[in-house]
Tab-separated table of C-alpha atoms in Angstrom:
chain	number	residue	atom	x	y	z
A	67	UNK	CA	41.018	45.171	-1.085
A	68	UNK	CA	43.464	46.471	1.742
A	69	UNK	CA	42.497	45.351	5.109
A	70	UNK	CA	43.514	48.283	7.813
A	71	UNK	CA	44.436	48.128	11.522
A	72	UNK	CA	42.643	50.752	13.513
A	73	UNK	CA	44.326	52.256	16.560
A	74	UNK	CA	42.459	55.307	18.071
A	75	UNK	CA	43.545	57.236	21.371
A	76	UNK	CA	41.764	59.966	23.045
A	77	UNK	CA	42.060	61.518	26.638
A	78	UNK	CA	39.324	60.682	28.974
A	79	UNK	CA	37.645	63.385	31.540
A	80	UNK	CA	38.246	63.115	35.307
A	81	UNK	CA	37.593	59.566	36.336
A	82	UNK	CA	36.180	58.646	32.764
A	83	UNK	CA	32.813	57.540	34.417
A	84	UNK	CA	30.791	58.467	31.116
A	85	UNK	CA	32.908	56.042	29.026
A	86	UNK	CA	32.942	53.495	31.693
A	87	UNK	CA	29.182	53.399	31.342
A	88	UNK	CA	29.640	52.614	27.799
A	89	UNK	CA	32.302	50.113	28.097
A	90	UNK	CA	30.686	47.908	30.966
A	91	UNK	CA	27.114	48.211	29.722
A	92	UNK	CA	26.394	49.716	32.973
A	93	UNK	CA	25.262	53.226	34.759
A	94	UNK	CA	27.040	54.875	37.496
A	95	UNK	CA	24.165	53.337	39.883
A	96	UNK	CA	24.647	49.951	38.559
A	97	UNK	CA	21.789	49.635	36.365
A	98	UNK	CA	22.154	47.763	33.018
A	99	UNK	CA	22.562	50.231	29.992
A	100	UNK	CA	22.075	49.083	26.110
A	101	UNK	CA	23.094	51.698	23.724
A	102	UNK	CA	20.566	52.167	20.488
A	103	UNK	CA	23.807	50.301	18.313
A	104	UNK	CA	24.122	47.218	20.491
A	105	UNK	CA	22.806	43.798	20.073
A	106	UNK	CA	21.514	42.870	23.529
A	107	UNK	CA	21.504	39.478	22.937
A	108	UNK	CA	25.308	39.199	22.143
A	109	UNK	CA	26.265	41.370	25.299
A	110	UNK	CA	26.780	38.262	27.208
A	111	UNK	CA	29.874	37.513	24.795
A	112	UNK	CA	31.670	40.701	26.019
A	113	UNK	CA	34.482	40.203	28.246
A	114	UNK	CA	37.147	41.855	30.367
A	115	UNK	CA	40.595	40.692	29.670
A	116	UNK	CA	42.446	42.074	32.563
A	117	UNK	CA	41.753	41.097	35.931
A	118	UNK	CA	41.177	43.869	38.553
A	119	UNK	CA	43.134	44.061	41.794
A	120	UNK	CA	41.449	42.518	44.646
A	121	UNK	CA	38.847	44.720	45.941
A	122	UNK	CA	38.239	46.477	42.688
A	123	UNK	CA	35.129	45.565	40.875
A	124	UNK	CA	35.107	48.237	37.942
A	125	UNK	CA	36.899	50.331	35.430
A	126	UNK	CA	36.901	53.712	37.557
A	127	UNK	CA	37.983	51.919	40.608
A	128	UNK	CA	40.885	50.431	38.482
A	129	UNK	CA	41.914	53.867	37.136
A	130	UNK	CA	42.019	55.213	40.949
A	131	UNK	CA	43.888	51.967	42.241
A	132	UNK	CA	46.559	52.625	39.998
A	133	UNK	CA	46.687	56.261	40.599
A	134	UNK	CA	46.987	55.528	44.601
A	135	UNK	CA	49.716	52.816	44.164
A	136	UNK	CA	52.020	54.430	41.506
A	137	UNK	CA	54.008	56.230	44.230
A	138	UNK	CA	53.674	59.536	42.438
A	139	UNK	CA	55.221	62.304	44.449
A	140	UNK	CA	53.299	65.107	42.822
A	141	UNK	CA	49.817	66.266	43.694
A	142	UNK	CA	47.272	65.520	41.123
A	143	UNK	CA	45.358	68.521	39.780
A	144	UNK	CA	41.821	68.421	38.949
A	145	UNK	CA	42.511	69.247	34.975
A	146	UNK	CA	44.825	66.361	34.584
A	147	UNK	CA	44.142	63.406	32.499
A	148	UNK	CA	43.814	60.417	34.484
A	149	UNK	CA	42.993	57.771	31.936
A	150	UNK	CA	43.617	57.634	28.118
A	151	UNK	CA	41.273	55.595	26.268
A	152	UNK	CA	42.472	53.429	23.419
A	153	UNK	CA	40.148	51.702	20.767
A	154	UNK	CA	41.819	48.795	18.735
A	155	UNK	CA	40.009	47.020	15.857
A	156	UNK	CA	40.309	46.471	11.994
A	157	UNK	CA	38.271	46.752	8.799
A	158	UNK	CA	34.999	45.195	9.433
A	159	UNK	CA	35.176	42.188	6.981
A	160	UNK	CA	38.654	41.242	8.196
A	161	UNK	CA	37.551	41.306	11.783
A	162	UNK	CA	34.578	39.216	10.929
A	163	UNK	CA	36.847	36.651	9.201
A	164	UNK	CA	39.409	36.462	12.219
A	165	UNK	CA	36.072	35.799	14.018
A	166	UNK	CA	35.104	33.025	11.721
A	167	UNK	CA	38.425	31.371	11.503
A	168	UNK	CA	38.631	31.105	15.337
A	169	UNK	CA	41.513	33.553	15.656
A	170	UNK	CA	39.977	35.888	17.719
A	171	UNK	CA	41.642	34.932	21.081
A	172	UNK	CA	44.909	35.005	19.534
A	173	UNK	CA	44.073	38.567	18.207
A	174	UNK	CA	43.237	39.693	21.644
A	175	UNK	CA	46.122	38.444	23.216
A	176	UNK	CA	48.271	40.038	20.557
A	177	UNK	CA	46.558	43.248	21.284
A	178	UNK	CA	47.266	42.978	25.098
A	179	UNK	CA	50.737	42.281	24.502
A	180	UNK	CA	51.118	45.477	22.361
A	181	UNK	CA	49.507	47.436	24.972
A	182	UNK	CA	51.620	46.206	27.961
A	183	UNK	CA	54.726	46.594	25.785
A	184	UNK	CA	53.903	50.036	24.807
A	185	UNK	CA	52.380	51.555	27.850
A	186	UNK	CA	53.769	49.529	30.698
A	187	UNK	CA	51.676	46.326	32.171
A	188	UNK	CA	50.693	48.101	35.277
A	189	UNK	CA	49.236	50.878	33.469
A	190	UNK	CA	46.974	49.011	31.384
A	191	UNK	CA	44.122	48.709	33.949
A	192	UNK	CA	41.338	47.377	31.495
A	193	UNK	CA	40.759	45.834	28.217
A	194	UNK	CA	37.181	44.830	27.137
A	195	UNK	CA	36.324	42.994	24.241
A	196	UNK	CA	33.098	44.027	22.780
A	197	UNK	CA	30.899	41.451	20.632
A	198	UNK	CA	27.695	43.200	20.660
A	199	UNK	CA	28.225	46.059	18.254
A	200	UNK	CA	28.809	45.558	14.435
A	201	UNK	CA	32.484	45.067	14.450
A	202	UNK	CA	34.595	43.308	17.097
A	203	UNK	CA	36.758	45.690	18.831
A	204	UNK	CA	38.358	46.420	22.216
A	205	UNK	CA	38.414	49.379	24.601
A	206	UNK	CA	41.573	49.526	26.491
A	207	UNK	CA	42.345	51.999	29.493
A	208	UNK	CA	45.993	53.385	30.167
A	209	UNK	CA	46.482	55.423	33.088
A	210	UNK	CA	49.372	57.875	31.695
A	211	UNK	CA	52.272	57.303	34.328
A	212	UNK	CA	55.685	57.918	32.999
A	213	UNK	CA	59.128	57.899	34.653
A	214	UNK	CA	60.945	60.155	32.129
A	215	UNK	CA	62.545	63.258	32.583
A	216	UNK	CA	60.111	66.432	32.132
A	217	UNK	CA	60.507	68.494	29.154
A	218	UNK	CA	61.332	71.581	31.095
A	219	UNK	CA	64.229	69.543	32.943
A	220	UNK	CA	65.661	68.920	29.466
A	221	UNK	CA	65.352	72.533	28.323
A	222	UNK	CA	66.620	74.399	31.594
A	223	UNK	CA	69.527	71.857	32.591
A	224	UNK	CA	70.037	69.072	35.091
A	225	UNK	CA	71.582	71.293	37.748
A	226	UNK	CA	68.547	73.346	38.422
A	227	UNK	CA	66.643	70.190	39.060
A	228	UNK	CA	69.305	68.125	40.876
A	229	UNK	CA	67.798	68.195	44.250
A	230	UNK	CA	64.560	66.847	43.040
A	231	UNK	CA	64.036	63.130	42.796
A	232	UNK	CA	62.904	61.564	39.605
A	233	UNK	CA	60.149	59.251	40.010
A	234	UNK	CA	56.845	58.252	38.466
A	235	UNK	CA	54.502	61.217	37.602
A	236	UNK	CA	51.127	61.516	35.785
A	237	UNK	CA	51.889	63.051	32.156
A	238	UNK	CA	49.192	62.461	29.316
A	239	UNK	CA	51.076	65.012	27.379
A	240	UNK	CA	53.898	62.608	27.155
A	241	UNK	CA	52.087	59.599	26.470
A	242	UNK	CA	50.079	61.786	23.465
A	243	UNK	CA	53.023	63.364	21.830
A	244	UNK	CA	52.939	63.930	18.153
A	245	UNK	CA	55.905	61.517	17.630
A	246	UNK	CA	54.463	58.778	19.840
A	247	UNK	CA	51.113	58.933	18.428
A	248	UNK	CA	52.726	58.272	15.099
A	249	UNK	CA	54.910	55.468	16.520
A	250	UNK	CA	51.671	53.926	18.131
A	251	UNK	CA	50.336	53.567	14.854
A	252	UNK	CA	53.544	51.985	13.139
A	253	UNK	CA	53.955	49.649	15.816
A	254	UNK	CA	50.384	48.429	16.311
A	255	UNK	CA	50.032	47.740	12.385
A	256	UNK	CA	53.431	45.689	12.896
A	257	UNK	CA	52.030	43.825	15.496
A	258	UNK	CA	48.524	43.116	13.363
A	259	UNK	CA	50.527	41.949	10.391
A	260	UNK	CA	49.537	38.446	10.978
A	261	UNK	CA	45.956	38.832	11.053
A	262	UNK	CA	46.222	40.268	7.803
A	263	UNK	CA	45.731	44.196	8.771
A	264	UNK	CA	48.057	46.762	7.619
A	265	UNK	CA	48.720	50.393	8.533
A	266	UNK	CA	46.597	53.089	6.839
A	267	UNK	CA	48.180	55.868	4.878
A	268	UNK	CA	50.284	58.108	6.608
A	269	UNK	CA	48.744	61.816	7.223
A	270	UNK	CA	45.931	60.973	5.127
A	271	UNK	CA	43.659	63.646	6.968
A	272	UNK	CA	41.018	61.239	7.466
A	273	UNK	CA	38.955	61.729	10.523
A	274	UNK	CA	36.224	59.986	12.305
A	275	UNK	CA	32.859	61.532	12.363
A	276	UNK	CA	29.531	60.726	14.223
A	277	UNK	CA	26.292	61.560	12.880
A	278	UNK	CA	25.798	64.420	14.977
A	279	UNK	CA	29.345	65.969	14.090
A	280	UNK	CA	27.943	65.305	10.461
A	281	UNK	CA	24.881	67.261	10.854
A	282	UNK	CA	26.499	70.042	12.743
A	283	UNK	CA	28.922	70.419	9.688
A	284	UNK	CA	25.781	70.804	7.491
A	285	UNK	CA	24.441	73.128	9.809
A	286	UNK	CA	27.870	75.398	9.449
A	287	UNK	CA	27.848	74.883	5.758
A	288	UNK	CA	24.226	76.053	5.329
A	289	UNK	CA	24.787	79.251	7.486
A	290	UNK	CA	27.869	80.049	5.323
A	291	UNK	CA	26.105	79.762	2.206
A	292	UNK	CA	23.277	81.839	3.738
A	293	UNK	CA	25.827	84.469	4.540
A	294	UNK	CA	27.569	84.572	0.950
A	295	UNK	CA	23.962	85.214	-0.418
A	296	UNK	CA	22.885	87.709	1.728
A	297	UNK	CA	26.686	89.410	0.868
A	298	UNK	CA	25.503	88.895	-3.091
A	299	UNK	CA	22.070	90.044	-2.009
A	300	UNK	CA	23.292	93.441	-0.633
A	301	UNK	CA	25.790	93.955	-3.719
A	302	UNK	CA	22.903	93.751	-6.109
A	303	UNK	CA	20.703	96.044	-4.015
A	304	UNK	CA	23.591	98.605	-4.234
A	305	UNK	CA	23.876	98.044	-7.849
A	306	UNK	CA	20.048	98.402	-8.202
A	307	UNK	CA	20.203	101.744	-6.258
A	308	UNK	CA	23.152	103.058	-8.228
A	309	UNK	CA	21.071	102.312	-11.720
A	310	UNK	CA	18.157	103.979	-10.353
A	311	UNK	CA	19.861	107.117	-9.730
A	312	UNK	CA	21.542	106.769	-13.042
A	313	UNK	CA	18.127	106.437	-14.489
A	314	UNK	CA	16.689	109.387	-12.766
A	315	UNK	CA	19.988	111.501	-14.057
A	316	UNK	CA	19.725	110.199	-17.519
A	317	UNK	CA	15.825	110.806	-18.380
A	318	UNK	CA	15.626	112.077	-21.531
A	319	UNK	CA	19.113	111.056	-22.718
A	320	UNK	CA	17.602	108.086	-24.599
A	321	UNK	CA	18.733	105.471	-22.194
A	322	UNK	CA	15.761	104.932	-20.101
A	323	UNK	CA	14.360	101.862	-21.591
A	324	UNK	CA	17.483	100.396	-21.199
A	325	UNK	CA	18.320	101.141	-17.620
A	326	UNK	CA	14.428	100.157	-16.738
A	327	UNK	CA	15.212	96.606	-18.387
A	328	UNK	CA	18.480	96.529	-16.339
A	329	UNK	CA	16.608	97.427	-13.151
A	330	UNK	CA	13.789	94.811	-13.840
A	331	UNK	CA	16.595	92.215	-14.054
A	332	UNK	CA	18.160	93.227	-10.743
A	333	UNK	CA	14.783	92.939	-8.947
A	334	UNK	CA	14.220	89.576	-10.555
A	335	UNK	CA	17.650	88.189	-9.287
A	336	UNK	CA	16.735	90.092	-5.735
A	337	UNK	CA	13.627	87.946	-5.689
A	338	UNK	CA	15.431	84.708	-6.778
A	339	UNK	CA	17.948	85.209	-4.125
A	340	UNK	CA	15.383	85.905	-1.541
A	341	UNK	CA	13.572	82.908	-2.420
A	342	UNK	CA	16.574	80.893	-2.185
A	343	UNK	CA	17.645	82.157	1.137
A	344	UNK	CA	14.221	81.467	2.278
A	345	UNK	CA	14.282	77.760	1.503
A	346	UNK	CA	18.050	77.542	3.011
A	347	UNK	CA	16.595	79.014	6.301
A	348	UNK	CA	13.606	76.658	6.314
A	349	UNK	CA	16.312	73.730	5.769
A	350	UNK	CA	18.323	74.922	8.528
A	351	UNK	CA	15.389	75.136	10.620
A	352	UNK	CA	14.272	71.820	9.984
A	353	UNK	CA	17.902	70.125	10.620
A	354	UNK	CA	18.065	72.070	13.977
A	355	UNK	CA	15.020	70.589	15.064
A	356	UNK	CA	15.777	67.216	13.870
A	357	UNK	CA	18.787	67.384	16.011
A	358	UNK	CA	16.748	68.398	18.995
A	359	UNK	CA	14.277	65.841	18.231
A	360	UNK	CA	16.913	63.115	17.937
A	361	UNK	CA	18.270	63.849	20.893
A	362	UNK	CA	14.908	64.035	23.097
A	363	UNK	CA	14.108	60.436	21.452
A	364	UNK	CA	17.462	59.219	21.880
A	365	UNK	CA	17.025	59.899	25.501
A	366	UNK	CA	13.472	58.315	25.728
A	367	UNK	CA	14.626	55.411	24.003
A	368	UNK	CA	17.550	54.989	26.555
A	369	UNK	CA	15.173	55.503	29.606
A	370	UNK	CA	12.462	52.987	27.941
A	371	UNK	CA	15.303	50.529	27.061
A	372	UNK	CA	16.692	50.789	30.451
A	373	UNK	CA	13.297	50.282	32.363
A	374	UNK	CA	12.326	47.216	30.032
A	375	UNK	CA	15.692	45.701	30.578
A	376	UNK	CA	15.874	46.047	34.229
A	377	UNK	CA	12.160	44.359	34.663
A	378	UNK	CA	13.170	41.637	32.223
A	379	UNK	CA	16.248	41.120	34.488
A	380	UNK	CA	14.239	40.955	37.541
A	381	UNK	CA	11.740	38.470	36.056
A	382	UNK	CA	14.476	36.183	34.421
A	383	UNK	CA	16.533	36.384	37.455
A	384	UNK	CA	13.461	35.357	39.624
A	385	UNK	CA	12.635	32.426	37.072
A	386	UNK	CA	16.136	31.295	36.936
A	387	UNK	CA	16.349	31.020	40.859
A	388	UNK	CA	13.090	29.258	41.077
A	389	UNK	CA	14.509	26.630	38.355
A	390	UNK	CA	17.557	26.118	40.223
A	391	UNK	CA	15.603	25.693	43.502
A	392	UNK	CA	13.556	23.030	41.718
A	393	UNK	CA	16.389	21.195	40.426
A	394	UNK	CA	17.973	21.245	43.942
A	395	UNK	CA	14.982	19.548	45.195
A	396	UNK	CA	14.943	17.115	42.243
A	397	UNK	CA	18.655	16.359	42.492
A	398	UNK	CA	19.790	16.719	46.105
A	399	UNK	CA	22.806	14.470	45.245
A	400	UNK	CA	24.219	16.974	42.738
A	401	UNK	CA	24.708	19.662	45.129
A	402	UNK	CA	26.820	17.993	47.757
A	403	UNK	CA	30.716	17.943	48.079
A	404	UNK	CA	32.337	14.771	48.715
A	405	UNK	CA	34.080	15.700	51.772
A	406	UNK	CA	30.763	17.083	53.373
A	407	UNK	CA	31.935	20.424	53.637
A	408	UNK	CA	29.478	23.394	52.676
A	409	UNK	CA	30.337	25.194	49.598
A	410	UNK	CA	30.058	28.861	50.537
A	411	UNK	CA	31.559	30.974	47.827
A	412	UNK	CA	33.226	30.397	44.391
A	413	UNK	CA	34.357	32.318	41.448
A	414	UNK	CA	36.052	31.903	37.781
A	415	UNK	CA	37.785	35.559	37.339
A	416	UNK	CA	39.487	35.111	34.316
A	417	UNK	CA	37.817	33.376	31.374
A	418	UNK	CA	40.928	33.386	29.111
A	419	UNK	CA	43.116	31.531	31.683
A	420	UNK	CA	40.350	29.792	33.757
A	421	UNK	CA	41.012	29.050	37.529
A	422	UNK	CA	38.455	28.258	40.141
A	423	UNK	CA	38.543	29.748	43.738
A	424	UNK	CA	36.315	27.994	46.126
A	425	UNK	CA	35.381	28.931	49.844
A	426	UNK	CA	34.274	25.814	52.134
A	427	UNK	CA	32.822	25.727	55.495
A	428	UNK	CA	33.467	22.741	57.598
A	429	UNK	CA	33.641	22.083	61.595
A	430	UNK	CA	32.700	25.892	61.867
A	431	UNK	CA	36.090	26.915	60.130
A	432	UNK	CA	36.197	28.471	56.764
A	433	UNK	CA	38.794	27.288	53.729
A	434	UNK	CA	39.830	28.911	50.574
A	435	UNK	CA	41.712	27.186	47.706
A	436	UNK	CA	42.274	27.554	44.202
A	437	UNK	CA	42.397	25.198	41.126
A	438	UNK	CA	44.520	26.515	38.351
A	439	UNK	CA	44.272	25.773	34.578
A	440	UNK	CA	40.524	24.499	34.611
A	441	UNK	CA	40.175	22.206	31.707
A	442	UNK	CA	38.036	23.950	28.868
A	443	UNK	CA	35.884	21.067	28.691
A	444	UNK	CA	34.705	20.964	31.949
A	445	UNK	CA	34.092	24.807	31.892
A	446	UNK	CA	31.932	24.209	28.864
A	447	UNK	CA	29.800	21.688	30.630
A	448	UNK	CA	29.571	24.099	33.664
A	449	UNK	CA	28.470	27.198	31.490
A	450	UNK	CA	25.897	24.461	29.681
A	451	UNK	CA	24.524	23.456	33.096
A	452	UNK	CA	25.469	19.814	32.366
A	453	UNK	CA	27.686	19.965	35.870
A	454	UNK	CA	26.507	21.810	38.983
A	455	UNK	CA	29.191	23.863	40.803
A	456	UNK	CA	29.346	21.027	43.422
A	457	UNK	CA	30.041	18.622	40.775
A	458	UNK	CA	32.838	20.774	38.966
A	459	UNK	CA	34.313	21.263	42.770
A	460	UNK	CA	34.229	17.312	43.297
A	461	UNK	CA	35.893	16.711	39.948
A	462	UNK	CA	38.983	19.157	40.466
A	463	UNK	CA	39.357	18.702	44.493
A	464	UNK	CA	39.857	15.662	46.038
A	465	UNK	CA	38.068	15.395	49.595
A	466	UNK	CA	40.932	16.136	51.559
A	467	UNK	CA	41.673	19.341	49.395
A	468	UNK	CA	38.123	20.663	50.094
A	469	UNK	CA	38.912	21.460	53.752
A	470	UNK	CA	41.744	23.117	56.037
A	471	UNK	CA	44.482	21.111	57.315
A	472	UNK	CA	43.271	21.486	60.918
A	473	UNK	CA	39.844	20.120	59.744
A	474	UNK	CA	40.920	16.839	58.214
A	475	UNK	CA	41.268	14.799	61.481
A	476	UNK	CA	37.577	15.765	62.130
A	477	UNK	CA	36.919	14.680	58.449
A	478	UNK	CA	38.615	11.353	58.732
A	479	UNK	CA	36.636	10.510	61.875
A	480	UNK	CA	33.288	11.432	60.018
A	481	UNK	CA	33.996	9.195	57.272
A	482	UNK	CA	35.213	6.438	59.472
A	483	UNK	CA	31.715	6.629	61.405
A	484	UNK	CA	29.955	6.702	58.159
A	485	UNK	CA	31.925	3.765	56.898
A	486	UNK	CA	30.955	1.618	60.320
A	487	UNK	CA	33.582	2.331	62.653
A	488	UNK	CA	37.399	2.847	63.404
A	489	UNK	CA	39.635	1.140	60.546
A	490	UNK	CA	41.318	-1.818	61.159
A	491	UNK	CA	45.121	-1.807	60.905
A	492	UNK	CA	46.473	-4.051	58.151
A	493	UNK	CA	50.043	-5.543	58.316
A	494	UNK	CA	51.743	-6.452	55.013
A	495	UNK	CA	54.430	-9.069	54.616
A	496	UNK	CA	57.107	-6.952	53.053
A	497	UNK	CA	58.560	-3.917	54.668
A	498	UNK	CA	56.190	-2.892	57.506
A	499	UNK	CA	52.674	-2.176	58.376
A	500	UNK	CA	50.235	0.050	56.593
A	501	UNK	CA	46.921	1.646	57.484
A	502	UNK	CA	43.563	1.971	55.666
A	503	UNK	CA	43.019	5.322	57.105
A	504	UNK	CA	42.056	7.695	54.518
A	505	UNK	CA	45.033	10.440	54.815
A	506	UNK	CA	48.154	8.454	54.814
A	507	UNK	CA	50.673	7.748	52.130
A	508	UNK	CA	48.100	6.637	49.513
A	509	UNK	CA	46.491	9.820	49.659
A	510	UNK	CA	49.867	11.853	49.697
A	511	UNK	CA	50.319	10.441	46.526
A	512	UNK	CA	47.107	11.488	45.339
A	513	UNK	CA	47.367	15.227	46.629
A	514	UNK	CA	51.175	15.149	44.975
A	515	UNK	CA	49.452	14.153	41.716
A	516	UNK	CA	46.887	16.817	42.012
A	517	UNK	CA	49.201	19.508	43.445
A	518	UNK	CA	50.178	20.442	39.937
A	519	UNK	CA	46.760	21.654	38.589
A	520	UNK	CA	46.299	23.825	42.044
């Protein structure tokens, strides 16, 4: 059975906040949102694969940040498309096979490379992996900024537009042209070949339909059928009237029994058509009522699920914090930095290429530093709560790396006091003296050894 690669593009509306709600599983107010077709227990596996710029916390902000920093000269109108949605996946069976074989990470990387090569790295502002729906898939967001000449410029000639400077511009029509849409399907299928996915049939005419779209189609078909039956009924009624008139004009001509029989048959047909029209109208009303009920029921379910999720989230957060507090009281030594500094902040912004950013406070001064390429084994121990954040920091950072350069002298004095006083100089027999103070040549070698992983 052929396994197909799926690449679907569509224009967003405005800042595309509605789609952001679905993608991020959060409402505009920041409340948790769980669609009906989502397994909430797997939502934690969803992952944002593109790092947001500093100061940007969500997809809508990333779209606006790109528009603000693209050096666009022309004013952006209200009806312009600011974001193009790109949904990437494959046939259900093959995507599950990719996940089982542990190739999902490589599949995500191949998709990001294709997006950035196709639309430009800066224009791809978000790419989220959804693992909580039936089939693993990606939702990518592309800001349609192009640098090519406008079509009107090509039609009317270069001379007319010579004084105007060519620069970046927002143009979804260019990105979504028919030629490019076909190119995207071809190039995406080629990029997915190594994962067992191939291109669909060219110009097959297949279109995706939601459940509501399918029911609306049924309503239109029934309304069309009713219209045809009513037309047929009108034609039969007209024929019956003609037959009646003929009957009245031919009385006594020997055709009366024949015409009466013909008239009775016409009336019987009319009754049958009226009955069928009535049944179809009842079916139509039932479908319309079902659409209304489903819409209302979905809204109620969304509101109920949101309230329940918020309540459980508050309870879980409270229990989790209480558990953390008890653990701190039971094992205080696991919540201290080897340098004696206070850990006031930390983050691991990208799980695909993990790095640990920490902020410490020592001697009234704050210090911020980063350890790159955190080993997956350590990250897994931290996720499973086998290591506290303080223990993870102590493993990745030497004590002198946890504080500012200007704070190290104070830290040295404190460690000397803790060890029993000022360190005694030591004189060797080789090429000069050396000191046992913590921050001399021996620790320079240690810092150089760890510099690569920072």
